[in-house]
Short mmCIF file of C-alpha atoms in Angstrom, two decimals:
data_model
loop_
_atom_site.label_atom_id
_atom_site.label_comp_id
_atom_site.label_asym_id
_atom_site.label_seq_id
_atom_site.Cartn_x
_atom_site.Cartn_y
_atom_site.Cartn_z
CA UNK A 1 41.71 95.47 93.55
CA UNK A 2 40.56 92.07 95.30
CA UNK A 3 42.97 89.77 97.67
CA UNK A 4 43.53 87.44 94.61
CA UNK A 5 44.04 89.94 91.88
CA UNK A 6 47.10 91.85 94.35
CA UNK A 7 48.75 89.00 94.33
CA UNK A 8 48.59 88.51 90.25
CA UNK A 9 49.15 91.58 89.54
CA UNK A 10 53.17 91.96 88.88
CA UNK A 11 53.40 95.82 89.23
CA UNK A 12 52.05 95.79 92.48
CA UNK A 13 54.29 93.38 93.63
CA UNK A 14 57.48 95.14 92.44
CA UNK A 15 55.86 98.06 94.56
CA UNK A 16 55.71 95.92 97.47
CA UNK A 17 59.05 94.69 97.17
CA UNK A 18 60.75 98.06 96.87
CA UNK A 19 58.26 99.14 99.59
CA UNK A 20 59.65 96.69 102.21
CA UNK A 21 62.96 97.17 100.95
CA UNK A 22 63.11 100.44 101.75
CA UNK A 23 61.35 100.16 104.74
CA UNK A 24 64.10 97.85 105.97
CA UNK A 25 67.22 99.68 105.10
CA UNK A 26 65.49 102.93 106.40
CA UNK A 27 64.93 101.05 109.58
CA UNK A 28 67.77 99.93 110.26
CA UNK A 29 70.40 102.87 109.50
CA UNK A 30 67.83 105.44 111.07
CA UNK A 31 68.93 103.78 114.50
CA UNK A 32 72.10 105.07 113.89
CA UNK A 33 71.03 108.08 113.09
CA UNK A 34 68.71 109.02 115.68
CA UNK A 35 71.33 106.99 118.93
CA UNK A 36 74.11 109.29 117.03
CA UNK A 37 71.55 112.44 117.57
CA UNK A 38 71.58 113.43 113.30
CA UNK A 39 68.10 112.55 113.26
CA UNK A 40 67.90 115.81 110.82
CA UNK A 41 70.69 114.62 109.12
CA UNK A 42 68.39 112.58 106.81
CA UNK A 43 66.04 115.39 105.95
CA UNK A 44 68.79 117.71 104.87
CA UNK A 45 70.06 114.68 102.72
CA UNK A 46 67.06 114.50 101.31
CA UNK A 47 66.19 117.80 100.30
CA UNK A 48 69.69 118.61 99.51
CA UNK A 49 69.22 115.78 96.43
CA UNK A 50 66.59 117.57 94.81
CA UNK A 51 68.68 119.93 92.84
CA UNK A 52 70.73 117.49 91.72
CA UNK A 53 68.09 115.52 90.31
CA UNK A 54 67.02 118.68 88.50
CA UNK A 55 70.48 119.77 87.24
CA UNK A 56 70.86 115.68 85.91
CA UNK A 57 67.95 116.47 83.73
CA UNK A 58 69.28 119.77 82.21
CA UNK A 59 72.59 118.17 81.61
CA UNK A 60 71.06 115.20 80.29
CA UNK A 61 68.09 116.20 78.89
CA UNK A 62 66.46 112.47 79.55
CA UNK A 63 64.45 111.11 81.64
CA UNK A 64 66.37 108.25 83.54
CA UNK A 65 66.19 107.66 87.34
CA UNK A 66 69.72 106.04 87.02
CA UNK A 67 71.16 109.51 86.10
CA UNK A 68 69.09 111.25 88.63
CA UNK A 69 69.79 109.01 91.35
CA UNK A 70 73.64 109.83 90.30
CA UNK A 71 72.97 113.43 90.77
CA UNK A 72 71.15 113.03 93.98
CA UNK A 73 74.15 111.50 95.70
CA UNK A 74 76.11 114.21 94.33
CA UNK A 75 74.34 116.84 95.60
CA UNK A 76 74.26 115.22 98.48
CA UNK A 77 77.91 114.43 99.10
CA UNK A 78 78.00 118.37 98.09
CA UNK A 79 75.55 119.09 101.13
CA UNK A 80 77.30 116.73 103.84
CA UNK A 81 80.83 117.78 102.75
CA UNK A 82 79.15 121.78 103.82
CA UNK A 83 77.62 120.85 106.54
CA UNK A 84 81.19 119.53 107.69
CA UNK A 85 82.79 122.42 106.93
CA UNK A 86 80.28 124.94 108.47
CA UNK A 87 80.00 122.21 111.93
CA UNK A 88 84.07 122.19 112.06
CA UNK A 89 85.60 125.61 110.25
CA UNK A 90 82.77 128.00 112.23
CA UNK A 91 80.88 128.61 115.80
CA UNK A 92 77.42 127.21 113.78
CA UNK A 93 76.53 124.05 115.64
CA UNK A 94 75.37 121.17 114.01
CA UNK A 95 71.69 121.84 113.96
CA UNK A 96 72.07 125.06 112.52
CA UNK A 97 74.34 123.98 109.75
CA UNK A 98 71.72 121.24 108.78
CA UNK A 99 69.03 123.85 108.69
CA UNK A 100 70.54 126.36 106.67
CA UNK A 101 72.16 124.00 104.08
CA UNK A 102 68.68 122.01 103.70
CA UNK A 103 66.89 125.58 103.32
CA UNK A 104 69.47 126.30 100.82
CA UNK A 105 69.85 123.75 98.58
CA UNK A 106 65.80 122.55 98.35
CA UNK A 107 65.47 126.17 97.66
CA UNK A 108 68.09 126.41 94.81
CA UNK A 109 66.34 122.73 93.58
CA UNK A 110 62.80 124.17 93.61
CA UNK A 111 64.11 127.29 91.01
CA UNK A 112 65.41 124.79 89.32
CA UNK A 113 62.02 122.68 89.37
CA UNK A 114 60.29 125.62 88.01
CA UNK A 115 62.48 125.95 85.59
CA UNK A 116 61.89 123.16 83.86
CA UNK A 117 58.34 123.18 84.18
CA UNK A 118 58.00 126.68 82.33
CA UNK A 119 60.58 125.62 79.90
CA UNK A 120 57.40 123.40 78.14
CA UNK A 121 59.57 120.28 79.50
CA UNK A 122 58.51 119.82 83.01
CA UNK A 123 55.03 118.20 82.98
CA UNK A 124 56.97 115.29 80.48
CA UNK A 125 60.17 115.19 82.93
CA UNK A 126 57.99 113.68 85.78
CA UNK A 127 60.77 115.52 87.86
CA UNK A 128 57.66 116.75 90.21
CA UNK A 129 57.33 112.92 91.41
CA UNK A 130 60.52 113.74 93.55
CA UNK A 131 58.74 116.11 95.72
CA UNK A 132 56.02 113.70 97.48
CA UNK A 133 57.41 110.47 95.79
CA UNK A 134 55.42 107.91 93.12
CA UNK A 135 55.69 104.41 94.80
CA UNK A 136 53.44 103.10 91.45
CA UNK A 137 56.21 104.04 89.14
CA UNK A 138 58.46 101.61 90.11
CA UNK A 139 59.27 98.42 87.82
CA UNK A 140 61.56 95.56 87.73
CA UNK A 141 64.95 97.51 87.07
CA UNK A 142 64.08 100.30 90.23
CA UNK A 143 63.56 97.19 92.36
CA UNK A 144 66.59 95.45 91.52
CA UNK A 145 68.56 98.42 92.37
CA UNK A 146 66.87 98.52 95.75
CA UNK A 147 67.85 94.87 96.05
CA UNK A 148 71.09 95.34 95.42
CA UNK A 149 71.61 98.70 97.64
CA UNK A 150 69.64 97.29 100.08
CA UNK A 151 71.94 94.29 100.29
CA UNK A 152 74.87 96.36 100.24
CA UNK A 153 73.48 98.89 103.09
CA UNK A 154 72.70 95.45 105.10
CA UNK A 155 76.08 94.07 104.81
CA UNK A 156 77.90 96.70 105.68
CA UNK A 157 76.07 97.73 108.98
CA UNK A 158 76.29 94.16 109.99
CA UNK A 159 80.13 93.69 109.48
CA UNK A 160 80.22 97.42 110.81
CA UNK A 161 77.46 97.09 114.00
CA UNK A 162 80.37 97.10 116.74
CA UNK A 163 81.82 99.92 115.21
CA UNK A 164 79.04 102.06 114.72
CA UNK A 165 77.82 101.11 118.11
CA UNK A 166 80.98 102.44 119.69
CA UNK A 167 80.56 106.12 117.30
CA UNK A 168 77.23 106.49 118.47
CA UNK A 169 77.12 105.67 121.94
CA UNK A 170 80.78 106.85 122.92
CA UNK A 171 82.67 108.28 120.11
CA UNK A 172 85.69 109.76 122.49
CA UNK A 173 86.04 106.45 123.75
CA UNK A 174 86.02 104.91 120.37
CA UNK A 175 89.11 107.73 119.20
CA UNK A 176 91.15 106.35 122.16
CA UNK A 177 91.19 102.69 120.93
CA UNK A 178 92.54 104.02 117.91
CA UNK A 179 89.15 103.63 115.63
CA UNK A 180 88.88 106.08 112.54
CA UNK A 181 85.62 107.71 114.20
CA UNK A 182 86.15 110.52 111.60
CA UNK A 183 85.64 108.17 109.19
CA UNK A 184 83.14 106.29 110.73
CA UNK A 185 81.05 108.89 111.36
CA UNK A 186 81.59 109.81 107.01
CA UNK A 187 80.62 106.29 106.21
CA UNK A 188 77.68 106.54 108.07
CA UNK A 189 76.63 109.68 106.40
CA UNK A 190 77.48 107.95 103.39
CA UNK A 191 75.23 105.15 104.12
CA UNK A 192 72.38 107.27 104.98
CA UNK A 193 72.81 109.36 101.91
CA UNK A 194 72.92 106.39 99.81
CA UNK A 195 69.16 105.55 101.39
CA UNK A 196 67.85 108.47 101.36
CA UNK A 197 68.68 108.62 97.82
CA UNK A 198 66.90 105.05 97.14
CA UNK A 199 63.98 106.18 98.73
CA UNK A 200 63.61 109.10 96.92
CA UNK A 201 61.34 107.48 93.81
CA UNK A 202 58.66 106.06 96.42
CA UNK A 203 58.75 108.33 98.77
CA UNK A 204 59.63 111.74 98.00
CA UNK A 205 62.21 114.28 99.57
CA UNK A 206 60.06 115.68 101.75
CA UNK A 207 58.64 112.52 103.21
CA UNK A 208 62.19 109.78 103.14
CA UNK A 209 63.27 111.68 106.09
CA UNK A 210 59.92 110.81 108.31
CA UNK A 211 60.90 106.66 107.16
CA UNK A 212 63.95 107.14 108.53
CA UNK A 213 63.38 108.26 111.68
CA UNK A 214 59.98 107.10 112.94
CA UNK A 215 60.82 103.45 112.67
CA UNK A 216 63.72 103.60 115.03
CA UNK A 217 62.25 106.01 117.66
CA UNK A 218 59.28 103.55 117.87
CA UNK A 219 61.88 100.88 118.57
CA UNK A 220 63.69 102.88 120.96
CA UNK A 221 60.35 102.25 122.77
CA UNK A 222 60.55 99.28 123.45
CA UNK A 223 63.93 97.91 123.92
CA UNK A 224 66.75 99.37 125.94
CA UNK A 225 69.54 96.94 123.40
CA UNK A 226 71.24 98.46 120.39
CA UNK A 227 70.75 95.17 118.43
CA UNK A 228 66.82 94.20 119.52
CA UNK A 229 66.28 97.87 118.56
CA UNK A 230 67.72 97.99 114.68
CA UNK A 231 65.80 94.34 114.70
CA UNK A 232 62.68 95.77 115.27
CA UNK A 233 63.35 99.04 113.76
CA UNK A 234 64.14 96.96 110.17
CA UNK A 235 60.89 95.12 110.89
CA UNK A 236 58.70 98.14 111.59
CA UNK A 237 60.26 100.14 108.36
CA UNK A 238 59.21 96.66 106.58
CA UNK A 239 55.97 96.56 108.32
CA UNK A 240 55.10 100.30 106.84
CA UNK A 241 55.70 99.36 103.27
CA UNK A 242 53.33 96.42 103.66
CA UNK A 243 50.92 98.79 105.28
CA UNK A 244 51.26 101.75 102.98
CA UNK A 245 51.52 99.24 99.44
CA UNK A 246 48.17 97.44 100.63
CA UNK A 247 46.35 100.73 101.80
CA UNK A 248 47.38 102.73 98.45
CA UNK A 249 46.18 99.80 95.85
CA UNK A 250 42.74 99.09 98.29
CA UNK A 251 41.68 102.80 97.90
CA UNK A 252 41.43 104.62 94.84
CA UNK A 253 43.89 107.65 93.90
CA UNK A 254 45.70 107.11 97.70
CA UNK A 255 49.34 107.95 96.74
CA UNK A 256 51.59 105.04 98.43
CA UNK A 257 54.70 107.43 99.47
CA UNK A 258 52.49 109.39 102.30
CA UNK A 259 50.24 106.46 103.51
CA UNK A 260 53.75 103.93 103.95
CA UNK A 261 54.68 107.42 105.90
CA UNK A 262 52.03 107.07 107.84
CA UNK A 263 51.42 103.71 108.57
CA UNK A 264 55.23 104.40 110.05
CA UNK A 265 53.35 107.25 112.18
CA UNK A 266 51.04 105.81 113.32
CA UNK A 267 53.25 102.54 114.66
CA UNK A 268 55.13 105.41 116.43
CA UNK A 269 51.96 106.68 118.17
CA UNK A 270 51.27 103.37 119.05
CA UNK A 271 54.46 102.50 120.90
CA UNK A 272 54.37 105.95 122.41
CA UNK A 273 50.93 104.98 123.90
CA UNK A 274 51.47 101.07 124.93
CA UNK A 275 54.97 100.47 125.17
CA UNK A 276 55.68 98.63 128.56
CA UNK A 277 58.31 101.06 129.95
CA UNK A 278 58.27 104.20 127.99
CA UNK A 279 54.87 104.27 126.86
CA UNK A 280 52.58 107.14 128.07
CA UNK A 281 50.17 104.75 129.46
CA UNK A 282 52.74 102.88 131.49
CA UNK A 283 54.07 105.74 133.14
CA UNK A 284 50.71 106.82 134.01
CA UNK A 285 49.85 103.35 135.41
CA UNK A 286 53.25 103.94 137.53
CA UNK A 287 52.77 107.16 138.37
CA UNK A 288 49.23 106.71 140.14
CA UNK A 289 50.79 103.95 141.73
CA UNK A 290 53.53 105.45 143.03
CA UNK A 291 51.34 108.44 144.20
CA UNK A 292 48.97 105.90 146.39
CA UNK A 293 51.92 104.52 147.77
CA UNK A 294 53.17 108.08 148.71
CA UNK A 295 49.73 108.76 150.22
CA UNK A 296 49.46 105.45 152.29
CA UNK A 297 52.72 105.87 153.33
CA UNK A 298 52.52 109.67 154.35
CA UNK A 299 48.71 108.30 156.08
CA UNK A 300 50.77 105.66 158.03
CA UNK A 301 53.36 107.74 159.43
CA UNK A 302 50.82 110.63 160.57
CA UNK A 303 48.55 108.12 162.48
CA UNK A 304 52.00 106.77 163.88
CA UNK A 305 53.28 110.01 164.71
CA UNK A 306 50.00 111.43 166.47
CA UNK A 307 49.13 108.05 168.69
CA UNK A 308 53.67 108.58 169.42
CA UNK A 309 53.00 111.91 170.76
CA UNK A 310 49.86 111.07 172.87
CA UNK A 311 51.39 107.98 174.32
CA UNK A 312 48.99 105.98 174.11
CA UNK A 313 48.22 102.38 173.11
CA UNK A 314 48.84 101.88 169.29
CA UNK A 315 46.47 99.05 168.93
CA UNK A 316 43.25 101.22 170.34
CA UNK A 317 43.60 104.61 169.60
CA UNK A 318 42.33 106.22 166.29
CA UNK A 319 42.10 109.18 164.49
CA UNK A 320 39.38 110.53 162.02
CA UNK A 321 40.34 110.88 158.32
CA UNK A 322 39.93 114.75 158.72
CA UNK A 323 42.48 115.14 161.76
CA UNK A 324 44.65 112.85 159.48
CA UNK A 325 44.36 114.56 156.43
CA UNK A 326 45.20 117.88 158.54
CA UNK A 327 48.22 116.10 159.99
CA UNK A 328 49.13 114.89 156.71
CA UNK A 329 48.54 118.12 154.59
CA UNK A 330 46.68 115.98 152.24
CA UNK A 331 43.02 116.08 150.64
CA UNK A 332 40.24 114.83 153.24
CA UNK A 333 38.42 112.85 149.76
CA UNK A 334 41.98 111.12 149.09
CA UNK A 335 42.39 110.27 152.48
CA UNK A 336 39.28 109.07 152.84
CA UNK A 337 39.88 106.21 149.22
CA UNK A 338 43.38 105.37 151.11
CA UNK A 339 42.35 104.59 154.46
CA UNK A 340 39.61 102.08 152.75
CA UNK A 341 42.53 100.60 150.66
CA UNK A 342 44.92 100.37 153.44
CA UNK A 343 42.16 98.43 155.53
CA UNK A 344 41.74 95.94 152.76
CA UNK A 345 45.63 95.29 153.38
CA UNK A 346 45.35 94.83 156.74
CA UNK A 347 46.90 97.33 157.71
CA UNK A 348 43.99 99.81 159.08
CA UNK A 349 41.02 99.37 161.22
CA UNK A 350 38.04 101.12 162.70
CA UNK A 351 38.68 101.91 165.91
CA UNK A 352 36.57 100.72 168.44
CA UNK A 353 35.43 103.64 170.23
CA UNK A 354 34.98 105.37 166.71
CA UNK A 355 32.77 102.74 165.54
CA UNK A 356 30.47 102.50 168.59
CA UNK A 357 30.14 105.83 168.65
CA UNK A 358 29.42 106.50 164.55
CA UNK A 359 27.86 104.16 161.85
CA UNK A 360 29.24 106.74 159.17
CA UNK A 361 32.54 105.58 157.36
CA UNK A 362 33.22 108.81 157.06
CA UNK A 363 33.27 109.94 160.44
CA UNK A 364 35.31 106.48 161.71
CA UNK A 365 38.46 106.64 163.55
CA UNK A 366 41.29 104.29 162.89
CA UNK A 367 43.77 102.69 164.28
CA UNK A 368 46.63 99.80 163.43
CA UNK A 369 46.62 96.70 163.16
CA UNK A 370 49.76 94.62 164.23
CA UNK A 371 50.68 94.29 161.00
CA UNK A 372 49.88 98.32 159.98
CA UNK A 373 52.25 99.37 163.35
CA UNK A 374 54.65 97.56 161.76
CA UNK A 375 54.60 98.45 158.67
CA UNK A 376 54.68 102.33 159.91
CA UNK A 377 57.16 101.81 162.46
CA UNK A 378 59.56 101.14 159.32
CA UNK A 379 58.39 103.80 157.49
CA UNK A 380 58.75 106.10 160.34
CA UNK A 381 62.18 104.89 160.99
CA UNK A 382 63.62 104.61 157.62
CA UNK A 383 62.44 108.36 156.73
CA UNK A 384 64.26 109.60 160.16
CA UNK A 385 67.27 107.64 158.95
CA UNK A 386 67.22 109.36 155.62
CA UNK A 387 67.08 112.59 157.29
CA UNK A 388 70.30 111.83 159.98
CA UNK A 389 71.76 110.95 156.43
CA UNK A 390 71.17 114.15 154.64
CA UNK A 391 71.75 116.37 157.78
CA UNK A 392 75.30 114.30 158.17
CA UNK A 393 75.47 114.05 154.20
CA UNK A 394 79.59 114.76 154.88
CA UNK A 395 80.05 112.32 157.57
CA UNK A 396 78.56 109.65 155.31
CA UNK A 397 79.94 110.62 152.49
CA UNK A 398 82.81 107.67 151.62
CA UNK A 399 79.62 105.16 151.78
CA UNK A 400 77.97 103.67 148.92
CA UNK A 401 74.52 104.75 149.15
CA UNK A 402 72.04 104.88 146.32
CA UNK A 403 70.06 107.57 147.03
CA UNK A 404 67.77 106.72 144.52
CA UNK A 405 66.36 103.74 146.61
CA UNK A 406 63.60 104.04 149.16
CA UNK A 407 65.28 102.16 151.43
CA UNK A 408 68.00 103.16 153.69
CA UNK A 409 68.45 100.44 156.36
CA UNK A 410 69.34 97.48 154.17
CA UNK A 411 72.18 99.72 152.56
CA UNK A 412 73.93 100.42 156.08
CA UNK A 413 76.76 98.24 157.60
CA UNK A 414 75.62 97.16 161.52
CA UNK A 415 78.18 99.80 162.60
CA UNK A 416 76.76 102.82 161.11
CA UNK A 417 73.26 101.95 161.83
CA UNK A 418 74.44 101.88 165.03
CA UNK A 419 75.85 105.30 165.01
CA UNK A 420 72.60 106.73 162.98
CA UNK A 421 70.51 105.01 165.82
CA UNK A 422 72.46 107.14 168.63
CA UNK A 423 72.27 110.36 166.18
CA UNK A 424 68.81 109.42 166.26
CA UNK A 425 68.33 109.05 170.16
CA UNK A 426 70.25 112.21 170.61
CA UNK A 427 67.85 114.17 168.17
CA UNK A 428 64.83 112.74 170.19
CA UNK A 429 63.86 110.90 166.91
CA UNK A 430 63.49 107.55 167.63
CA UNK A 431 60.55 105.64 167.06
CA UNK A 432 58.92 105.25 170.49
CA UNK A 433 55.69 102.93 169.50
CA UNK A 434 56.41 98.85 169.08
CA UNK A 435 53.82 96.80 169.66
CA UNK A 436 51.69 97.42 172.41
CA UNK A 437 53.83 99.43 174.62
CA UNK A 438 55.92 102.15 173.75
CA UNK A 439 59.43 102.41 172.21
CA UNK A 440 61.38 99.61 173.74
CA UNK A 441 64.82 100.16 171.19
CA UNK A 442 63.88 97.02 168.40
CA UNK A 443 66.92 96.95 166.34
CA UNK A 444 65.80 97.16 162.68
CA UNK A 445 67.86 94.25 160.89
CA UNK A 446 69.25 95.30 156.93
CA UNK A 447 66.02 94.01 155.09
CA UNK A 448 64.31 97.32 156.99
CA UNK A 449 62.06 94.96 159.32
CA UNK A 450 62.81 94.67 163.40
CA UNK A 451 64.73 92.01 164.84
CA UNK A 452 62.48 91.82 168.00
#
């Protein structure tokens, strides 16, 4: 099917719409879902609807997605009202209730499936379609009843959203303001078996429970707000249905249910990959950063540390990378990549005597620069802090220190630097190199630099 002719064509837009549809509520409920940690919830819904589906056809003996979709909530008000039971009137946690009643009741609906099928009924019932889902059977009537449960499902998490934010996030703290989180937390099951059951004609009862969830962990990616998340969740459940609807009618016999599951995959991959905090890539990025500043940092305070022991002049007397790798316990190759970057800060140079007497890299020795003995005079210092701070952990421990910061100095008051600088002195810790002469007592100020 061409551009033009998708357009004209009115079943595939009442595919479409449904599509989105879905994709939207699914989006935004499944935050709930996931932040209230029932992300399984969903798939036990879903399976739990298929034998009532199947028992609304042998009562009925007709075909009509209005009286399966009747039995489907049934069943699954059946299935949540024994999963409540099991969670609250036995030691089965939650997670095991879900399993066993979604094992049981997709197992009682798939006898019942087969069934019907050998009873010479089956192949006309179309009940199979509930399995994996047929997206291309919808019409105007199925849409309008996704526009109107849509609507509904909308509405009510909008005039609900502080509420449900309150179950999911703190639900103890909700039950002391005096809100109904019992019944909060039944509406919400409600609301996602109500979904779940919409979905089922598209998508399937295998596959509703993948729409559900993947759109809002992919949010949870990138956004750290309740509201931005459900946003973009609602949006990325949307997107799928575009996705999966215009994949399905391009390619011959592509069923839609499994590709709009997909497309919802593979936007999850995506934001696992390339989102800007959480994503994989990201924390890579930081990570290697992090370790180079570790290394540079650990580089710094061994030069410092060996030209503070020899007493000598900071300014002229280097080290090799190898007897700085051995001081540092670190690898001579890595060494060698951050003494190269820690020269194009300024931090590092050559030596003098190493270069005259070598014209290999390699084999240089380096020294500081102003700007590096500064630089590793505060490292140097605020480590040896942090360590009078954990060896005194009790002594310090009515002060407010984030120990999750790197740095130490700009958290202290004057007075207890103070007293860590004479805990220091007495330990035979404090930094002796400043400038060109040895220690001469600079008092570090509480931004971590030195005040002389």
């Amino acid at each position: 099917m061409n551009g033009w002719a998708f357009w004209l064509d009115p079943n595939t837009l009442w595919v479409l719409a449904g599509c989105v549809l879905l994709g939207l509520s699914c989006g935004v409920l499944g935050c709930f879902a996931f932040l209230r940690g029932r992300s399984l919830l969903g798939d036990a819904l879903a399976h739990a609807a298929l034998p009532g589906v199947c028992l609304a056809y042998m009562v009925s003996g007709v075909k009509s997605t209005s009286l399966f979709l009747i039995g489907a909530v049934i069943a699954g008000l059946i299935a949540s009202f024994c999963i409540a039971m099991l969670t609250k009137h036995s030691r089965i946690k939650e997670d095991s209730a879900l399993a066993i009643v979604l094992s049981v009741f997709f197992g009682f609906g798939i006898v019942l499936l087969t069934s019907i099928q050998h009873s010479g009924q089956g192949n006309q019932s179309g009940l199979d379609k509930f399995l994996f889902g047929q997206a291309a059977s919808l019409v105007g009537s199925d849409v309008t009843a996704m526009i109107v449960i849509s609507a509904a499902l909308l509405l009510l998490t909008t005039l609900l959203f502080k509420e449900l934010k309150l179950l999911v996030f703190d639900s103890g703290f909700g039950r002391g303001l005096g809100y109904p989180t019992g019944l909060l937390d039944g509406l919400l099951m409600l609301l996602l078996l109500v979904c779940v059951v919409a979905g089922l004609q598209a998508v399937g009862v295998v596959l509703v429970a993948a729409l559900l969830i993947a759109p809002a962990v992919s949010a949870r990616y990138w956004t750290e707000k309740l509201g931005t998340m459900v946003l973009l969740s609602g949006c990325f459940g949307a997107l799928s249905g575009v996705l999966g609807t215009l994949l399905s009618t391009r390619v011959e016999n592509l069923p839609t249910g499994p590709v709009i599951v997909l497309a919802a995959t593979l936007m999850f991959l995506f934001s696992l990959l390339f989102s800007p905090r959480r994503g994989i890539l990201m924390r890579l990025i930081n990570f290697l950063k992090l370790r180079r500043k570790v290394l540079e940092d650990d580089l710094l305070q061994a030069l410092y540390e060996l030209i503070e022991v020899d007493r000598t002049s900071p300014l002229t007397r280097g080290y090799a990378a190898d007897r700085l790798a051995s001081k540092a316990g670190k690898r001579p190759a890595s060494v060698r990549r951050a003494l190269t970057s820690l020269q194009r800060r300024g931090l590092l140079a050559p030596a003098a005597a190493g270069a005259a007497s070598t014209n290999r890299s390699s084999d240089a020795e380096w020294t500081f620069t102003p700007a590096g003995l500064q630089a590793a005079h505060n490292i140097v210092l605020n480590r040896r802090l942090w360590d009078v701070y954990w060896m005194n952990e009790q002594q310090y421990q009515a002060l407010a220190i984030d120990q999750n910061q790197e740095e130490l100095t700009s958290q202290l008051a004057p007075d207890v630097l103070d007293e860590m600088l004479r805990q220091l002195a007495s330990y035979d810790l404090l930094p002796r190199l400043s400038g060109h002469e040895e220690y001469a007592a600079p008092y570090p100020t509480r931004q971590g630099g030195l005040s002389s």
